[in-house]
């Protein structure tokens, strides 16, 4: 992506986020690692921009908050603060929207799925036919194994909007999980 395309993409993305926020729609940002060479805004830059322009509160699982405070991937990331440190499996009512964080550590110490109504936003916990990597400095393969076992015990189904790739469902991915155990 050349610089002009990138700047246009970034401006359009911010405008869309602002539009949703101004119409009291919930804005979800999942993940924390954006490579500097991706030519996308660095995670903390985006959060700082949104906080400055819109005064949007930032929620983050408390076990992942250190990633906002420290440049963990040595990419010259600016630091930023979260407004709310989310406890494990905590539920919030945000302007009438019930937001449930379901704790699935492994990819990161605080990795969580966000459940809203009949939808899951899985970040990097689970993807269509795959799972989040556990080879990063703060990942933990044993935690991921426990999280996958917890995932297998879920008895209901939801659409999963993953951090990468296609939309899938809990039931579809429960068929794949034994491969990763």
mmCIF file of C-alpha atoms in Angstrom:
data_model
loop_
_atom_site.group_PDB
_atom_site.id
_atom_site.type_symbol
_atom_site.label_atom_id
_atom_site.label_comp_id
_atom_site.label_asym_id
_atom_site.label_seq_id
_atom_site.Cartn_x
_atom_site.Cartn_y
_atom_site.Cartn_z
ATOM 1 C CA UNK A 1 0.000 0.000 0.000
ATOM 2 C CA UNK A 2 1.554 3.292 -1.018
ATOM 3 C CA UNK A 3 1.574 6.300 1.326
ATOM 4 C CA UNK A 4 -1.334 8.084 -0.382
ATOM 5 C CA UNK A 5 -3.546 4.965 -0.321
ATOM 6 C CA UNK A 6 -2.589 4.333 3.304
ATOM 7 C CA UNK A 7 -3.434 7.897 4.390
ATOM 8 C CA UNK A 8 -6.781 7.674 2.585
ATOM 9 C CA UNK A 9 -7.500 4.290 4.197
ATOM 10 C CA UNK A 10 -6.614 5.595 7.666
ATOM 11 C CA UNK A 11 -8.776 8.736 7.263
ATOM 12 C CA UNK A 12 -11.728 6.720 5.966
ATOM 13 C CA UNK A 13 -11.383 4.187 8.793
ATOM 14 C CA UNK A 14 -11.334 6.939 11.424
ATOM 15 C CA UNK A 15 -14.356 8.628 9.815
ATOM 16 C CA UNK A 16 -16.281 5.334 9.903
ATOM 17 C CA UNK A 17 -15.394 4.736 13.545
ATOM 18 C CA UNK A 18 -16.421 8.310 14.418
ATOM 19 C CA UNK A 19 -19.699 7.901 12.517
ATOM 20 C CA UNK A 20 -20.574 4.686 14.378
ATOM 21 C CA UNK A 21 -19.629 6.208 17.712
ATOM 22 C CA UNK A 22 -21.653 9.375 17.100
ATOM 23 C CA UNK A 23 -24.683 7.194 16.379
ATOM 24 C CA UNK A 24 -24.103 5.436 19.723
ATOM 25 C CA UNK A 25 -22.990 2.237 18.075
ATOM 26 C CA UNK A 26 -20.355 0.153 19.782
ATOM 27 C CA UNK A 27 -16.846 0.197 18.309
ATOM 28 C CA UNK A 28 -14.732 -2.954 18.824
ATOM 29 C CA UNK A 29 -11.002 -3.042 18.238
ATOM 30 C CA UNK A 30 -9.539 -6.512 18.668
ATOM 31 C CA UNK A 31 -5.859 -7.382 18.813
ATOM 32 C CA UNK A 32 -2.705 -5.511 19.668
ATOM 33 C CA UNK A 33 0.026 -6.435 17.251
ATOM 34 C CA UNK A 34 0.235 -4.469 14.029
ATOM 35 C CA UNK A 35 3.525 -4.756 12.206
ATOM 36 C CA UNK A 36 5.197 -1.453 11.363
ATOM 37 C CA UNK A 37 5.903 -2.747 7.830
ATOM 38 C CA UNK A 38 2.176 -3.420 7.258
ATOM 39 C CA UNK A 39 1.802 0.312 6.597
ATOM 40 C CA UNK A 40 -1.272 0.290 8.847
ATOM 41 C CA UNK A 41 -1.489 2.598 11.844
ATOM 42 C CA UNK A 42 0.210 1.116 14.873
ATOM 43 C CA UNK A 43 -2.269 -0.146 17.437
ATOM 44 C CA UNK A 44 -1.465 2.394 20.136
ATOM 45 C CA UNK A 45 -1.437 5.247 17.597
ATOM 46 C CA UNK A 46 -4.969 4.311 16.568
ATOM 47 C CA UNK A 47 -6.160 4.062 20.181
ATOM 48 C CA UNK A 48 -4.578 7.395 21.102
ATOM 49 C CA UNK A 49 -6.152 9.042 18.045
ATOM 50 C CA UNK A 50 -9.615 7.702 18.902
ATOM 51 C CA UNK A 51 -9.311 8.658 22.558
ATOM 52 C CA UNK A 52 -8.179 12.179 21.628
ATOM 53 C CA UNK A 53 -10.781 12.825 18.922
ATOM 54 C CA UNK A 54 -13.792 11.053 20.396
ATOM 55 C CA UNK A 55 -13.055 10.439 24.039
ATOM 56 C CA UNK A 56 -13.926 6.777 23.418
ATOM 57 C CA UNK A 57 -13.354 4.640 26.508
ATOM 58 C CA UNK A 58 -10.883 1.821 25.929
ATOM 59 C CA UNK A 59 -11.588 -1.562 27.523
ATOM 60 C CA UNK A 60 -8.852 -4.187 27.682
ATOM 61 C CA UNK A 61 -8.511 -7.460 29.577
ATOM 62 C CA UNK A 62 -6.404 -6.592 32.622
ATOM 63 C CA UNK A 63 -3.928 -9.368 31.802
ATOM 64 C CA UNK A 64 -3.175 -7.706 28.442
ATOM 65 C CA UNK A 65 -2.996 -4.098 29.664
ATOM 66 C CA UNK A 66 0.800 -4.200 29.831
ATOM 67 C CA UNK A 67 0.822 -4.341 26.012
ATOM 68 C CA UNK A 68 -0.527 -0.791 25.873
ATOM 69 C CA UNK A 69 2.084 0.442 28.350
ATOM 70 C CA UNK A 70 5.157 -1.149 26.813
ATOM 71 C CA UNK A 71 6.534 -1.505 23.284
ATOM 72 C CA UNK A 72 6.519 -5.316 23.465
ATOM 73 C CA UNK A 73 7.438 -5.872 19.818
ATOM 74 C CA UNK A 74 10.108 -3.142 19.666
ATOM 75 C CA UNK A 75 8.294 -1.226 16.925
ATOM 76 C CA UNK A 76 8.505 2.238 18.512
ATOM 77 C CA UNK A 77 4.881 2.023 19.579
ATOM 78 C CA UNK A 78 3.626 4.972 21.591
ATOM 79 C CA UNK A 79 2.156 4.041 24.962
ATOM 80 C CA UNK A 80 -1.469 4.568 25.874
ATOM 81 C CA UNK A 81 -3.845 3.844 28.719
ATOM 82 C CA UNK A 82 -7.046 1.861 28.942
ATOM 83 C CA UNK A 83 -10.021 3.357 30.742
ATOM 84 C CA UNK A 84 -11.351 -0.004 31.920
ATOM 85 C CA UNK A 85 -9.343 -3.068 32.909
ATOM 86 C CA UNK A 86 -11.612 -6.026 32.239
ATOM 87 C CA UNK A 87 -11.666 -8.890 34.730
ATOM 88 C CA UNK A 88 -11.869 -12.486 33.528
ATOM 89 C CA UNK A 89 -15.338 -13.334 32.144
ATOM 90 C CA UNK A 90 -16.683 -9.886 33.029
ATOM 91 C CA UNK A 91 -19.975 -8.578 31.630
ATOM 92 C CA UNK A 92 -20.748 -4.935 30.856
ATOM 93 C CA UNK A 93 -23.857 -3.021 29.881
ATOM 94 C CA UNK A 94 -22.595 -0.369 27.458
ATOM 95 C CA UNK A 95 -25.445 1.920 26.441
ATOM 96 C CA UNK A 96 -27.905 -0.998 26.590
ATOM 97 C CA UNK A 97 -25.605 -3.411 24.754
ATOM 98 C CA UNK A 98 -24.599 -6.416 26.853
ATOM 99 C CA UNK A 99 -20.907 -7.094 26.226
ATOM 100 C CA UNK A 100 -19.470 -10.272 27.694
ATOM 101 C CA UNK A 101 -15.737 -10.972 27.765
ATOM 102 C CA UNK A 102 -15.034 -14.705 27.774
ATOM 103 C CA UNK A 103 -11.498 -15.427 28.946
ATOM 104 C CA UNK A 104 -9.460 -17.726 26.652
ATOM 105 C CA UNK A 105 -5.765 -17.114 27.460
ATOM 106 C CA UNK A 106 -2.976 -18.642 25.435
ATOM 107 C CA UNK A 107 -2.352 -16.390 22.452
ATOM 108 C CA UNK A 108 -1.921 -13.587 24.995
ATOM 109 C CA UNK A 109 -2.293 -13.672 28.792
ATOM 110 C CA UNK A 110 -5.669 -11.915 28.628
ATOM 111 C CA UNK A 111 -6.936 -13.222 25.297
ATOM 112 C CA UNK A 112 -10.725 -13.058 25.327
ATOM 113 C CA UNK A 113 -13.681 -13.485 23.029
ATOM 114 C CA UNK A 114 -16.240 -10.704 23.113
ATOM 115 C CA UNK A 115 -19.813 -11.960 22.991
ATOM 116 C CA UNK A 116 -22.570 -9.569 21.967
ATOM 117 C CA UNK A 117 -26.027 -11.047 21.490
ATOM 118 C CA UNK A 118 -25.589 -14.117 19.262
ATOM 119 C CA UNK A 119 -22.189 -13.104 17.942
ATOM 120 C CA UNK A 120 -18.613 -13.735 18.999
ATOM 121 C CA UNK A 121 -15.673 -11.525 18.113
ATOM 122 C CA UNK A 122 -12.716 -13.821 18.663
ATOM 123 C CA UNK A 123 -9.698 -11.656 17.921
ATOM 124 C CA UNK A 124 -6.796 -14.090 17.682
ATOM 125 C CA UNK A 125 -8.158 -16.883 19.883
ATOM 126 C CA UNK A 126 -9.774 -18.980 17.157
ATOM 127 C CA UNK A 127 -10.115 -18.780 13.388
ATOM 128 C CA UNK A 128 -11.814 -20.858 10.735
ATOM 129 C CA UNK A 129 -9.894 -24.135 10.932
ATOM 130 C CA UNK A 130 -7.113 -22.737 13.107
ATOM 131 C CA UNK A 131 -6.162 -21.136 16.414
ATOM 132 C CA UNK A 132 -4.076 -18.183 17.571
ATOM 133 C CA UNK A 133 -0.326 -18.550 17.620
ATOM 134 C CA UNK A 134 1.353 -19.460 20.894
ATOM 135 C CA UNK A 135 4.974 -18.806 19.962
ATOM 136 C CA UNK A 136 5.088 -15.123 20.903
ATOM 137 C CA UNK A 137 7.023 -13.944 23.979
ATOM 138 C CA UNK A 138 3.855 -13.594 26.098
ATOM 139 C CA UNK A 139 1.924 -16.570 24.678
ATOM 140 C CA UNK A 140 1.446 -19.742 26.678
ATOM 141 C CA UNK A 141 0.758 -23.103 24.978
ATOM 142 C CA UNK A 142 -0.541 -24.682 28.212
ATOM 143 C CA UNK A 143 -3.023 -21.840 28.688
ATOM 144 C CA UNK A 144 -4.149 -22.269 25.065
ATOM 145 C CA UNK A 145 -4.700 -25.994 25.638
ATOM 146 C CA UNK A 146 -6.863 -25.223 28.688
ATOM 147 C CA UNK A 147 -8.747 -22.565 26.712
ATOM 148 C CA UNK A 148 -9.444 -24.983 23.872
ATOM 149 C CA UNK A 149 -10.744 -27.534 26.385
ATOM 150 C CA UNK A 150 -13.016 -24.817 27.837
ATOM 151 C CA UNK A 151 -14.143 -23.953 24.282
ATOM 152 C CA UNK A 152 -15.110 -27.590 23.647
ATOM 153 C CA UNK A 153 -17.482 -27.494 26.645
ATOM 154 C CA UNK A 154 -19.604 -24.677 25.224
ATOM 155 C CA UNK A 155 -23.038 -26.089 24.412
ATOM 156 C CA UNK A 156 -24.559 -23.233 22.410
ATOM 157 C CA UNK A 157 -23.687 -21.997 18.929
ATOM 158 C CA UNK A 158 -22.756 -18.488 17.774
ATOM 159 C CA UNK A 159 -21.367 -16.915 14.638
ATOM 160 C CA UNK A 160 -17.683 -16.103 15.157
ATOM 161 C CA UNK A 161 -16.161 -13.037 13.550
ATOM 162 C CA UNK A 162 -12.481 -13.855 13.714
ATOM 163 C CA UNK A 163 -9.492 -11.528 13.826
ATOM 164 C CA UNK A 164 -8.314 -12.965 10.485
ATOM 165 C CA UNK A 165 -10.159 -14.827 7.768
ATOM 166 C CA UNK A 166 -13.704 -16.013 7.319
ATOM 167 C CA UNK A 167 -16.716 -15.965 9.595
ATOM 168 C CA UNK A 168 -17.319 -19.349 11.204
ATOM 169 C CA UNK A 169 -19.338 -20.809 14.108
ATOM 170 C CA UNK A 170 -18.633 -22.337 17.488
ATOM 171 C CA UNK A 171 -19.953 -25.735 16.385
ATOM 172 C CA UNK A 172 -17.815 -25.735 13.216
ATOM 173 C CA UNK A 173 -14.666 -24.933 15.144
ATOM 174 C CA UNK A 174 -15.379 -27.417 17.931
ATOM 175 C CA UNK A 175 -14.955 -30.092 15.240
ATOM 176 C CA UNK A 176 -11.433 -28.780 14.516
ATOM 177 C CA UNK A 177 -10.204 -28.232 18.072
ATOM 178 C CA UNK A 178 -9.170 -31.848 18.821
ATOM 179 C CA UNK A 179 -6.520 -31.480 16.104
ATOM 180 C CA UNK A 180 -4.883 -28.672 18.131
ATOM 181 C CA UNK A 181 -4.967 -30.584 21.424
#
